[in-house]
């Protein structure tokens, strides 16, 4: 089968002469000429644009092809096609006419057309200064770049062979299936009738090749490459087109950073809402289907349609939601056991010998906890705290700590199995070795230094070992310095705790005066949270600078390097105070008459007579709840408020009827862009939560339950955000969750160590056992079976 054209290839016009399209080489062909001497009019010229009218900048041949043909009205109306109703919009660029970077845009767009992409421009309906550039990739361009990018496409349907079974086994299976038919249907399963048949999941795939095009299953060339793949190919071209002379003057990202273009994004497939019910009329498009069966709050208890998520958003986002769903499912047994430990503490509260003796110790006088204003206190004054401590620190806590250590390991091993199944179903097993692409920034910086790749035999940019080592040393020094800043912030919190204990002890209100330690801990945690959020802004800029300084070779290496830095910063930032409370608070205070003092002035803070575990529990509970609440607000609440404000302004200026008639590119432009770092914030939030759930879980058994409740909401929040509040992200491929898995393994190992130390050092479990069997009122008197 010979590939036929789905649209005309556009030749580049320079000096009034048409040059034939040349095959793709390592560096994209670029045409520079005197802009004043160009015979063709400027692409930014206002005379080419009419407010709200489509204006094609494609060549005359492509225009003549449309003449005499019937234009599909439906395609023209939905805002997903060019004016001819046939060329689908694969990518959108947005710029302002008032922007001074006109010359760079002209050269960039000229080279885009030289690569064969078709282009149309249109001014915004709401602001004539905003110009939308619509790009379409014809069949020849898609085929050529799909072959260069090794895009895997379906070529043969899968045939499933059933193993030969014995009659006895067949009878058993029939009886089991008949028994299952009597059982009620699982409510978590999705209705398969509403999900489309995803053909690529039932076919073997292979890297696309134009010479072997007859092997591939092509029913329609317009739909052979799905929308996500088409956008990915166009983005690949835009990242390698030059806009100016010079080795670094290349790629769409640089034009976005210098303000030449304001935005760049693929289009959503229409509206996510419909007047008709999906059960009676079916889904209008994949976006509508995702909203109804995934992002809607009414399906919070159902499984996720991961194949559909992968088809619409790409493998990387699909793997994130697969991991998040798996993590949420594995939290159910951990949350159940943690709740059982807490309820066990509630039921045994009145039978706890330790809290009984503390509450009855009215004749034991304790020394003041500070120098000036703190009075002497009776041990019985801490009765309430002793009982609250028993809720979290009881006989079942040790069992729960061991269980969570095993749970963390089992979770990771089971995720390996789940990921392998997904990688096989989505054909990702050998992807990384075949299709890893060099970053344009790396290619531009080291293009003069090339060497032969020993595997592919092709020349590629090369970074000298000395250059790489020097950059890594500078980056490691920056990381060490920022971690020292975190430790300095923790030291400041320690000083605050030491100073304010006496302040709260002399407070006017009796409630605060009598609970000065709790007030100190609570305010210190809130201040610590504010410092955490402020330092996170600084860490992001520092991590970005250090990662770009290292010049990683590929996008995955860049993401892994940036991820590791940000995780180290935020993990130390979030958990340093928790480590201080767990292992250092009250350990180095000295004794009456010889107290240790900070800078020979302030007496170091002591634990409450009931132990330090209640402080650790407060630290974890407050930080966990505040962090999750803030993250959920920033993820969904902030985009919702911004989009609502945009819609309100449009409604005031143009009315509700005009708002509904906006084309799709205008609607998507008014949505919020996806985070610049992709899924980083989503992963980081969940990984830090995983650390809270496992590392100090012995001090706060309700952490898995809080994490479970948060994640059930988080899945639908993220789904709603991706489908309705964000512009469509560029589909990208990945075979796993990247460096996050190694971080999860490190947290799992750390959790075993820290929980053991919490039981041995922070908790009073071992001192209680020693007291009960050696010094207590019943020591040496009990016999087996008589408690």
XYZ file of C-alpha atoms in Angstrom:
787
model
C 0.000 0.000 0.000
C 1.405 3.379 -0.943
C 0.862 6.277 1.412
C -1.420 8.874 -0.131
C -1.643 12.425 1.039
C -4.384 13.525 3.398
C -3.470 17.163 2.856
C -1.044 19.174 0.768
C 2.507 19.656 1.905
C 3.332 23.306 2.258
C 6.528 24.547 0.680
C 8.546 27.318 2.290
C 8.468 30.653 0.577
C 11.638 32.667 0.603
C 12.175 35.688 -1.525
C 9.111 34.840 -3.552
C 10.493 31.432 -4.659
C 9.204 28.086 -3.535
C 11.743 25.563 -2.299
C 10.901 21.866 -2.316
C 10.498 20.136 1.008
C 13.764 18.430 1.932
C 14.176 15.235 3.937
C 14.714 15.606 7.655
C 18.329 15.771 8.692
C 19.838 16.124 12.110
C 19.366 19.884 12.075
C 16.137 21.250 10.714
C 16.493 23.327 7.544
C 16.083 27.005 8.320
C 15.420 29.910 5.990
C 16.700 33.364 6.960
C 16.374 36.325 4.660
C 16.039 40.042 4.826
C 12.594 40.524 6.301
C 12.222 43.855 4.546
C 12.805 42.215 1.169
C 10.293 39.414 1.516
C 7.683 39.670 -1.205
C 5.038 37.813 0.742
C 3.170 39.836 3.361
C 4.101 39.522 7.025
C 2.327 36.752 8.882
C 1.629 39.128 11.749
C 0.114 41.734 9.441
C -3.294 42.909 10.660
C -4.593 42.953 7.085
C -4.535 39.137 7.061
C -6.749 38.858 10.108
C -10.423 39.564 10.621
C -12.025 39.565 14.044
C -13.500 36.121 14.567
C -12.910 34.915 10.983
C -10.726 32.029 9.936
C -7.783 33.101 7.812
C -5.786 30.407 6.128
C -2.069 30.890 5.575
C -1.693 27.598 3.751
C -0.656 27.651 0.093
C -2.913 28.100 -2.915
C -2.834 24.419 -3.845
C -4.398 23.346 -0.557
C -7.053 26.022 -0.971
C -7.941 24.846 -4.469
C -8.449 21.305 -3.223
C -11.328 22.450 -1.064
C -13.123 24.208 -3.912
C -16.018 22.207 -5.289
C -16.152 19.870 -2.301
C -18.870 19.869 0.286
C -17.598 21.236 3.584
C -18.807 19.252 6.630
C -20.851 21.681 8.652
C -20.495 19.658 11.840
C -16.688 19.785 11.732
C -16.739 23.521 11.101
C -19.132 24.151 13.958
C -17.321 22.220 16.696
C -14.123 24.289 16.450
C -11.804 21.290 16.044
C -11.063 21.689 12.310
C -9.760 24.227 9.835
C -12.135 26.288 7.715
C -12.386 23.487 5.140
C -13.849 21.159 7.785
C -11.358 18.411 6.864
C -7.987 19.337 8.379
C -8.075 18.583 12.071
C -6.387 21.045 14.432
C -3.473 19.220 16.041
C -1.884 22.068 17.994
C -2.551 25.681 18.991
C -0.041 28.530 19.380
C -1.108 31.846 20.920
C 0.629 35.206 20.693
C -0.173 38.931 20.955
C 0.183 41.298 18.024
C 1.569 43.931 20.373
C 4.475 41.641 21.296
C 7.771 42.991 19.851
C 9.171 39.512 18.993
C 7.641 39.624 15.486
C 10.788 38.739 13.589
C 11.437 35.560 15.551
C 7.853 34.416 15.071
C 8.007 35.014 11.310
C 11.146 32.927 10.930
C 9.787 30.230 13.227
C 6.457 29.973 11.369
C 8.245 29.966 8.001
C 10.297 26.991 9.115
C 7.189 25.289 10.494
C 5.661 25.446 7.013
C 8.954 24.238 5.579
C 8.502 21.078 7.639
C 5.154 20.446 5.959
C 2.758 21.599 8.665
C -0.345 23.506 7.563
C -1.301 26.687 9.360
C -4.271 28.960 9.890
C -4.584 32.107 11.983
C -7.525 33.710 13.692
C -7.963 36.622 16.041
C -9.677 36.165 19.379
C -13.356 36.994 19.760
C -12.733 38.679 23.103
C -9.446 40.473 22.426
C -8.320 41.445 18.933
C -4.711 41.622 20.165
C -4.651 37.839 20.773
C -3.924 35.676 17.712
C -4.468 31.899 17.558
C -2.207 29.893 15.222
C -3.809 26.554 14.321
C -1.512 23.768 13.109
C -2.376 20.622 11.174
C -0.024 17.769 10.259
C -0.824 16.066 6.907
C -0.436 12.313 6.429
C 3.070 12.542 4.914
C 4.386 14.548 7.867
C 2.763 12.219 10.400
C 4.154 9.137 8.691
C 7.661 10.546 8.336
C 7.997 11.703 11.936
C 6.191 8.654 13.365
C 8.934 6.580 11.741
C 11.670 8.859 13.116
C 10.150 8.803 16.611
C 9.525 5.026 16.518
C 5.851 5.467 17.329
C 4.332 2.038 17.875
C 1.136 1.394 15.933
C -1.190 -1.667 15.709
C -0.403 -4.145 12.943
C -2.044 -7.456 13.880
C -4.871 -8.506 16.138
C -4.051 -10.634 19.160
C -5.144 -14.251 19.072
C -5.711 -15.885 22.443
C -5.061 -19.605 22.733
C -6.784 -21.550 25.508
C -4.840 -24.316 27.187
C -6.263 -27.787 26.962
C -8.096 -28.627 30.176
C -9.239 -31.891 31.610
C -12.975 -32.581 31.800
C -12.892 -32.539 35.593
C -11.380 -29.000 35.633
C -13.909 -27.819 33.064
C -16.773 -29.038 35.256
C -15.357 -27.238 38.304
C -14.978 -23.995 36.338
C -18.575 -24.262 35.099
C -19.844 -24.726 38.638
C -17.776 -21.745 39.868
C -19.047 -19.497 37.054
C -22.635 -20.566 37.792
C -22.132 -19.752 41.474
C -20.691 -16.340 40.570
C -23.814 -15.645 38.505
C -25.909 -15.895 41.671
C -23.736 -13.373 43.511
C -24.573 -9.645 43.265
C -22.725 -7.654 40.642
C -19.654 -5.770 41.870
C -20.648 -2.114 42.209
C -17.054 -0.930 41.698
C -16.848 -2.247 38.134
C -17.500 0.156 35.273
C -20.279 -0.439 32.793
C -18.424 -1.821 29.767
C -21.239 -0.828 27.441
C -20.399 2.859 27.927
C -16.672 2.370 27.248
C -15.518 2.353 23.614
C -13.591 -0.542 22.141
C -9.967 0.500 22.400
C -8.487 -1.233 19.372
C -4.814 -0.818 20.225
C -5.235 -2.938 23.367
C -6.299 -5.912 21.262
C -3.521 -5.635 18.709
C 0.181 -6.251 18.573
C 2.145 -3.100 17.831
C 5.399 -2.297 16.068
C 7.372 0.875 15.277
C 5.730 2.580 12.339
C 7.482 2.220 8.982
C 6.368 3.717 5.687
C 8.087 0.930 3.739
C 6.029 -1.691 5.606
C 2.856 0.346 5.743
C 0.820 -2.525 4.271
C 1.384 -4.507 7.488
C -0.450 -1.970 9.660
C -4.200 -1.901 10.255
C -5.301 1.308 8.516
C -9.062 1.739 8.157
C -8.911 5.522 7.808
C -5.771 7.607 7.468
C -7.416 10.524 9.238
C -7.978 8.459 12.387
C -5.045 6.013 12.190
C -2.980 8.292 14.448
C -5.162 9.287 17.396
C -5.331 12.887 18.574
C -2.797 12.408 21.379
C -0.226 10.903 18.988
C -0.779 13.626 16.380
C -0.209 16.344 18.989
C 2.932 14.590 20.220
C 4.367 14.469 16.697
C 3.617 18.158 16.065
C 5.195 19.083 19.413
C 8.281 17.056 18.469
C 8.607 19.120 15.268
C 8.112 22.435 17.056
C 10.817 21.590 19.572
C 13.392 21.227 16.774
C 12.622 24.209 14.560
C 14.964 27.201 14.638
C 13.784 30.768 15.001
C 17.102 32.646 14.765
C 20.749 32.196 13.902
C 22.763 30.524 16.630
C 23.096 27.069 18.116
C 20.778 27.777 21.066
C 18.068 29.539 19.033
C 15.896 26.481 18.635
C 12.611 25.109 19.893
C 9.179 26.216 21.029
C 10.140 26.185 24.722
C 12.581 29.067 24.267
C 9.990 31.107 22.383
C 7.540 30.537 25.223
C 10.126 31.558 27.816
C 11.114 34.780 25.998
C 7.471 35.759 25.437
C 7.283 35.359 21.659
C 4.331 33.025 22.162
C 1.990 33.268 25.109
C 0.709 29.675 25.143
C 0.953 26.375 23.267
C -1.366 23.410 23.788
C -3.323 20.629 22.037
C -7.104 20.939 21.961
C -9.629 19.084 24.069
C -12.038 16.962 22.030
C -15.049 19.199 22.647
C -17.211 19.906 25.666
C -17.251 17.630 28.716
C -20.976 18.230 29.219
C -23.944 17.202 27.091
C -27.657 17.960 27.086
C -28.386 14.275 26.472
C -27.825 11.424 28.903
C -24.810 9.246 28.243
C -26.904 6.117 28.915
C -29.443 6.889 26.182
C -27.463 8.844 23.586
C -23.888 7.743 24.308
C -20.851 9.933 24.816
C -20.297 12.999 22.635
C -16.504 12.518 22.726
C -13.783 10.972 24.859
C -13.650 14.018 27.109
C -17.377 13.712 27.841
C -16.958 9.993 28.476
C -14.062 10.589 30.897
C -16.089 13.145 32.797
C -19.108 10.862 33.190
C -17.304 7.643 34.166
C -14.186 9.020 35.865
C -14.202 12.703 36.909
C -17.784 12.905 38.140
C -18.278 12.768 41.923
C -21.114 10.262 41.474
C -18.640 7.502 40.481
C -16.205 7.976 43.381
C -16.538 4.320 44.396
C -15.880 2.833 40.935
C -12.643 1.645 39.366
C -10.818 4.008 37.031
C -11.008 3.566 33.207
C -7.220 3.494 32.890
C -7.172 2.507 29.209
C -9.311 5.501 28.320
C -7.173 7.800 30.493
C -4.078 6.526 28.726
C -5.609 7.051 25.290
C -6.658 10.639 26.016
C -3.783 11.885 28.207
C -0.926 9.517 27.369
C 0.936 6.765 29.191
C 2.700 8.963 31.744
C -0.528 10.389 33.193
C -2.197 6.970 32.898
C 0.583 5.396 34.982
C 0.216 8.096 37.641
C -3.481 7.351 38.087
C -2.805 3.607 38.007
C -0.260 4.009 40.825
C -2.550 6.328 42.793
C -5.445 3.869 42.517
C -3.222 0.972 43.573
C -1.852 2.920 46.543
C -5.368 3.877 47.623
C -6.550 0.267 47.404
C -3.588 -0.949 49.474
C -4.379 1.632 52.161
C -7.617 -0.174 53.083
C -6.005 -2.927 55.240
C -3.562 -0.425 56.806
C -6.386 1.978 57.658
C -8.465 -0.857 59.121
C -5.635 -2.079 61.378
C -4.772 1.496 62.444
C -8.395 2.187 63.336
C -8.467 -1.093 65.286
C -5.367 -0.008 67.286
C -7.014 3.320 68.111
C -10.308 1.667 69.118
C -8.374 -0.842 71.223
C -6.849 2.094 73.080
C -10.326 3.602 73.592
C -11.813 0.351 74.967
C -8.867 -0.346 77.293
C -8.607 3.241 78.528
C -10.292 2.556 81.878
C -8.171 -0.568 82.435
C -4.783 1.057 81.784
C -2.740 0.691 84.961
C -0.295 3.476 84.020
C -2.938 6.153 83.471
C -4.726 4.991 86.622
C -1.608 5.471 88.737
C -0.863 8.847 87.122
C -4.390 10.073 87.838
C -4.190 8.854 91.446
C -0.722 10.327 92.148
C -1.963 13.454 93.942
C 0.894 13.430 96.445
C 3.763 13.344 93.916
C 5.116 16.855 93.207
C 6.863 17.528 89.884
C 9.519 20.199 89.292
C 8.574 23.247 87.140
C 9.077 22.859 83.388
C 10.571 26.378 83.048
C 12.538 28.782 85.231
C 10.447 31.885 85.938
C 6.714 31.561 85.667
C 6.097 27.816 85.722
C 4.762 26.549 89.075
C 5.323 23.220 90.763
C 2.735 20.712 89.608
C 1.263 17.453 90.779
C 1.699 14.342 88.690
C -2.097 13.902 88.690
C -2.415 17.175 86.730
C -1.288 15.265 83.611
C -4.082 12.706 83.939
C -5.802 13.795 80.714
C -2.565 13.649 78.738
C -1.797 10.186 80.111
C -5.171 8.939 78.880
C -4.779 10.570 75.441
C -1.306 9.073 75.142
C -2.766 5.623 75.809
C -5.065 5.996 72.770
C -2.020 5.984 70.480
C 0.601 4.272 72.617
C -0.820 0.972 73.824
C -0.071 -2.726 73.589
C -1.290 -2.953 69.981
C 1.043 -0.188 68.753
C 4.037 -2.536 68.495
C 2.037 -4.968 66.399
C 0.890 -2.100 64.156
C 4.455 -0.821 63.672
C 5.601 -4.298 62.577
C 2.554 -4.633 60.315
C 3.239 -1.291 58.596
C 6.884 -2.216 57.996
C 5.722 -5.399 56.242
C 2.923 -3.487 54.484
C 5.332 -0.976 52.926
C 7.448 -3.787 51.459
C 4.438 -5.769 50.217
C 2.953 -2.634 48.654
C 6.090 -2.023 46.601
C 6.410 -5.661 45.506
C 2.766 -5.861 44.475
C 3.114 -2.594 42.564
C 5.972 -4.189 40.593
C 3.565 -6.900 39.463
C 0.831 -4.409 38.648
C 3.224 -2.179 36.722
C 4.511 -5.136 34.701
C 0.938 -6.024 33.681
C 0.226 -2.424 32.648
C 3.524 -2.130 30.759
C 2.708 -5.291 28.802
C -0.879 -4.255 28.032
C 0.223 -0.773 26.929
C 3.264 -2.062 25.024
C 5.812 -0.150 27.100
C 8.276 -2.904 28.027
C 11.038 -2.032 25.512
C 10.076 1.572 24.954
C 12.787 3.395 26.909
C 15.708 1.773 25.147
C 14.266 2.472 21.704
C 12.748 5.927 21.854
C 14.608 8.002 24.452
C 15.112 11.423 22.868
C 17.923 13.933 23.509
C 16.804 17.245 25.012
C 16.991 20.131 22.519
C 18.916 22.226 25.082
C 21.561 19.497 25.475
C 21.707 19.013 21.715
C 22.170 22.740 21.119
C 24.888 23.197 23.780
C 27.029 20.157 22.903
C 26.350 19.916 19.163
C 29.975 20.769 18.313
C 31.273 17.842 20.380
C 30.023 14.636 18.803
C 30.949 11.010 19.003
C 29.582 7.791 17.528
C 26.981 5.998 19.579
C 28.360 2.445 20.061
C 24.840 0.968 19.916
C 23.159 2.848 17.077
C 26.309 3.797 15.175
C 25.057 7.358 14.701
C 26.822 10.572 15.743
C 25.341 12.279 18.808
C 26.230 15.226 21.080
C 28.779 14.375 23.762
C 29.373 15.923 27.203
C 32.936 15.578 28.491
C 33.406 13.718 31.764
C 35.246 16.635 33.422
C 32.457 19.044 32.461
C 29.813 16.686 33.839
C 31.687 16.128 37.131
C 32.243 19.846 37.744
C 28.546 20.560 37.191
C 27.528 17.739 39.546
C 29.881 19.003 42.271
C 28.401 22.504 42.097
C 24.885 21.027 42.187
C 25.674 18.813 45.199
C 27.116 21.830 47.034
C 23.892 23.734 46.404
C 21.814 20.840 47.734
C 23.945 20.632 50.892
C 23.620 24.373 51.466
C 19.818 24.297 51.148
C 19.563 21.374 53.585
C 21.622 23.433 56.043
C 19.068 26.226 55.612
C 16.329 23.748 56.593
C 18.260 22.684 59.704
C 18.733 26.351 60.624
C 14.953 26.860 60.343
C 14.384 23.890 62.666
C 16.868 25.381 65.134
C 14.814 28.575 65.046
C 11.672 26.581 65.886
C 13.525 24.968 68.818
C 14.454 28.408 70.174
C 10.829 29.513 69.779
C 9.622 26.498 71.782
C 12.151 27.146 74.546
C 11.313 30.859 74.831
C 7.509 30.623 74.630
C 7.038 27.917 77.289
C 7.561 30.447 80.040
C 5.517 33.060 78.146
C 2.480 30.799 77.941
C 3.004 29.756 81.575
C 2.514 33.422 82.598
C -0.463 33.984 80.266
C -3.611 35.712 81.567
C -6.051 33.018 80.417
C -6.127 30.060 82.766
C -6.812 27.621 79.903
C -3.562 28.511 78.154
C -1.622 28.937 81.417
C -2.554 25.439 82.596
C -1.777 23.898 79.168
C 1.350 25.864 78.318
C 3.173 22.875 76.783
C 0.296 21.998 74.468
C -0.058 25.658 73.442
C 3.684 25.825 72.749
C 3.614 22.674 70.645
C 0.496 23.722 68.697
C 1.760 27.200 67.821
C 5.218 25.848 66.970
C 3.666 23.338 64.529
C 1.597 26.078 62.828
C 4.645 28.360 62.513
C 6.657 25.421 61.241
C 3.993 24.778 58.575
C 4.152 28.415 57.412
C 7.956 28.206 57.193
C 7.645 24.959 55.222
C 5.324 26.557 52.651
C 7.542 29.651 52.297
C 10.744 27.644 51.885
C 9.093 25.428 49.273
C 8.841 28.433 46.934
C 12.581 29.075 47.330
C 13.487 25.391 46.923
C 11.636 25.140 43.623
C 13.675 27.963 42.072
C 16.969 26.621 43.443
C 16.238 23.054 42.275
C 15.315 24.315 38.788
C 18.526 26.350 38.541
C 20.739 23.465 39.723
C 19.064 20.965 37.387
C 19.506 23.205 34.338
C 23.118 23.768 35.403
C 23.759 20.006 35.249
C 22.570 19.845 31.600
C 20.903 16.385 31.695
C 20.986 14.527 28.384
C 17.354 13.370 28.114
C 14.008 14.545 29.422
C 13.763 11.581 31.801
C 17.216 12.383 33.236
C 16.142 16.021 33.703
C 12.944 14.954 35.457
C 14.784 12.466 37.685
C 17.412 15.022 38.698
C 14.829 17.729 39.441
C 12.612 15.248 41.281
C 15.424 14.021 43.532
C 16.424 17.562 44.502
C 12.887 18.716 45.234
C 12.119 15.568 47.206
C 15.258 15.937 49.331
C 14.457 19.579 50.035
C 10.802 19.040 50.860
C 11.319 15.790 52.785
C 13.941 17.375 55.039
C 11.820 20.518 55.285
C 8.677 18.596 56.248
C 10.170 15.957 58.549
C 13.097 17.656 60.282
C 10.917 19.020 63.111
C 9.244 15.617 63.424
C 12.629 13.905 63.796
C 13.612 16.471 66.443
C 10.471 15.814 68.503
C 10.739 12.044 68.121
C 14.391 11.533 68.978
C 15.843 14.695 70.569
C 13.123 16.498 72.511
C 13.614 15.979 76.245
C 16.722 13.783 75.838
C 19.347 16.379 76.757
C 17.682 18.529 79.408
C 19.850 17.569 82.380
C 18.307 17.272 85.851
C 17.150 19.658 88.621
C 20.080 21.709 89.778
C 22.115 21.005 86.631
C 19.884 21.807 83.662
C 21.477 22.106 80.216
C 20.907 25.541 78.683
C 20.897 26.914 75.162
C 23.550 29.641 74.732
C 23.854 29.538 78.540
C 20.517 31.320 78.784
C 17.444 29.258 77.906
C 16.667 25.978 79.518
C 16.009 23.220 76.989
C 12.437 22.031 76.622
C 11.310 18.913 78.456
C 8.712 16.325 77.554
C 5.398 16.238 79.316
C 5.258 13.887 82.342
C 3.166 11.566 80.165
C 5.915 11.355 77.540
C 6.893 12.949 74.220
C 4.566 10.842 72.088
C 1.668 13.256 72.467
C 3.874 16.049 71.020
C 4.854 13.825 68.094
C 1.211 12.901 67.507
C 0.191 16.583 67.452
C 3.011 17.425 65.052
C 2.011 14.693 62.606
C -1.731 15.278 62.832
C -1.619 19.052 62.352
C 0.979 18.982 59.556
C -0.801 16.150 57.719
C -4.247 17.764 57.849
C -3.015 21.268 56.995
C -0.774 20.048 54.166
C -3.483 17.948 52.528
C -6.070 20.704 52.878
C -3.731 23.299 51.390
C -2.693 21.003 48.521
C -6.296 20.193 47.620
C -7.180 23.882 47.612
C -4.217 24.809 45.408
C -4.884 21.903 43.033
C -8.585 22.491 42.489
C -9.778 25.550 44.387
C -7.304 27.971 42.827
C -7.990 26.910 39.178
C -11.735 26.913 39.903
C -11.591 30.484 41.207
C -9.479 31.656 38.267
C -11.711 29.986 35.660
C -14.831 31.336 37.391
C -13.409 34.845 37.298
C -12.588 34.490 33.577
C -16.095 33.227 32.786
C -17.605 36.065 34.834
C -15.718 38.708 32.849
C -16.733 37.111 29.546
C -20.352 36.904 30.666
C -20.391 40.568 31.629
C -18.861 41.669 28.313
C -20.520 39.351 25.798
C -23.471 37.675 27.538
C -24.161 33.980 28.072
C -25.224 33.186 24.494
C -22.004 34.522 22.967
C -19.985 32.538 25.523
C -21.460 29.238 24.327
C -20.589 30.051 20.693
C -16.857 30.416 21.358
C -14.699 27.986 19.361
C -12.863 25.214 21.181
C -9.460 26.919 21.030
C -10.886 30.008 22.738
C -12.505 27.911 25.476
C -9.284 25.968 26.076
C -7.209 29.149 26.150
C -9.384 30.446 28.996
C -8.593 27.308 31.041
C -5.576 27.074 33.340
C -2.311 25.637 31.956
C -0.952 22.460 33.461
C 1.880 22.758 35.960
C 5.202 23.506 34.246
C 6.736 20.393 35.851
C 3.976 18.040 34.768
C 2.967 15.462 37.365
C 5.701 16.428 39.803
C 3.423 18.150 42.335
C 0.906 15.273 42.274
C 3.592 12.635 42.830
C 5.398 14.693 45.465
C 2.219 15.197 47.475
C 1.474 11.460 47.496
C 5.085 10.414 48.231
C 5.314 12.792 51.186
C 1.982 11.432 52.397
C 3.375 7.885 52.021
C 6.285 8.958 54.243
C 3.912 10.296 56.896
C 1.873 7.091 56.648
C 4.856 4.779 57.209
C 7.796 6.534 58.878
C 6.216 7.630 62.198
C 3.040 5.567 61.983
C 3.725 4.036 65.416
C 3.093 7.468 66.933
C -0.068 8.159 64.925
C -1.998 4.986 63.960
C -4.800 7.013 62.337
C -2.437 8.285 59.601
C -3.373 5.514 57.090
C -7.084 6.241 57.627
C -6.591 9.958 56.981
C -4.486 9.121 53.921
C -7.195 6.779 52.593
C -9.956 9.361 52.970
C -7.764 11.989 51.338
C -6.852 9.732 48.408
C -10.449 8.792 47.633
C -11.093 12.516 47.240
C -7.730 13.111 45.555
C -8.411 10.716 42.667
C -11.644 12.487 41.698
C -10.130 15.932 42.359
C -7.237 15.213 40.011
C -9.555 13.671 37.418
C -11.930 16.645 37.566
C -8.988 19.020 37.291
C -7.480 17.279 34.260
C -10.792 16.969 32.411
C -12.491 20.295 33.189
C -10.122 22.901 34.662
C -6.836 22.438 32.811
C -5.875 22.723 29.194
C -5.216 19.357 27.660
C -1.647 18.320 28.570
C 0.661 16.969 25.922
C 0.534 13.173 25.809
C 3.893 11.621 26.669
C 5.076 8.060 27.136
C 6.699 6.401 30.150
C 7.255 2.790 31.198
C 7.071 3.302 34.976
C 6.804 6.008 37.620
C 10.497 6.826 37.221
C 12.713 7.791 40.128
C 9.698 7.872 42.458
C 9.910 4.094 42.849
C 13.465 4.324 44.186
C 12.320 7.060 46.579
C 9.470 4.815 47.762
C 11.942 2.013 48.439
C 14.127 4.384 50.457
C 11.123 5.532 52.494
C 10.159 1.889 53.115
C 13.621 1.114 54.514
C 13.627 4.287 56.592
C 10.184 3.477 57.997
C 11.412 0.172 59.450
C 14.270 1.935 61.238
C 12.281 4.917 62.520
C 9.345 2.845 63.789
C 11.756 0.613 65.680
C 13.346 3.687 67.267
C 9.940 5.217 68.052
C 8.968 2.062 69.939
C 12.352 1.844 71.681
C 13.055 5.531 72.393
C 10.004 7.788 72.005
C 7.301 5.448 73.204
C 7.002 4.354 76.842
C 6.325 0.764 75.814
C 9.601 -0.677 77.144
C 9.648 1.414 80.390
C 6.062 0.271 81.060
C 7.039 -3.381 80.687
C 10.042 -2.931 82.982
C 7.880 -1.134 85.535
C 5.096 -3.687 85.388
C 7.316 -6.751 85.811
C 10.033 -5.299 88.060
C 8.832 -2.325 90.117
C 5.011 -2.183 89.943
C 2.623 -3.142 92.742
C 2.015 -6.522 91.095
C 5.671 -7.283 90.322
C 6.516 -10.928 90.939
C 3.018 -11.769 92.247
C 1.202 -12.806 89.097
C 0.898 -16.337 87.824
C -0.034 -17.696 84.418
C -3.703 -17.132 83.653
C -4.208 -14.677 86.541
C -3.067 -11.448 84.746
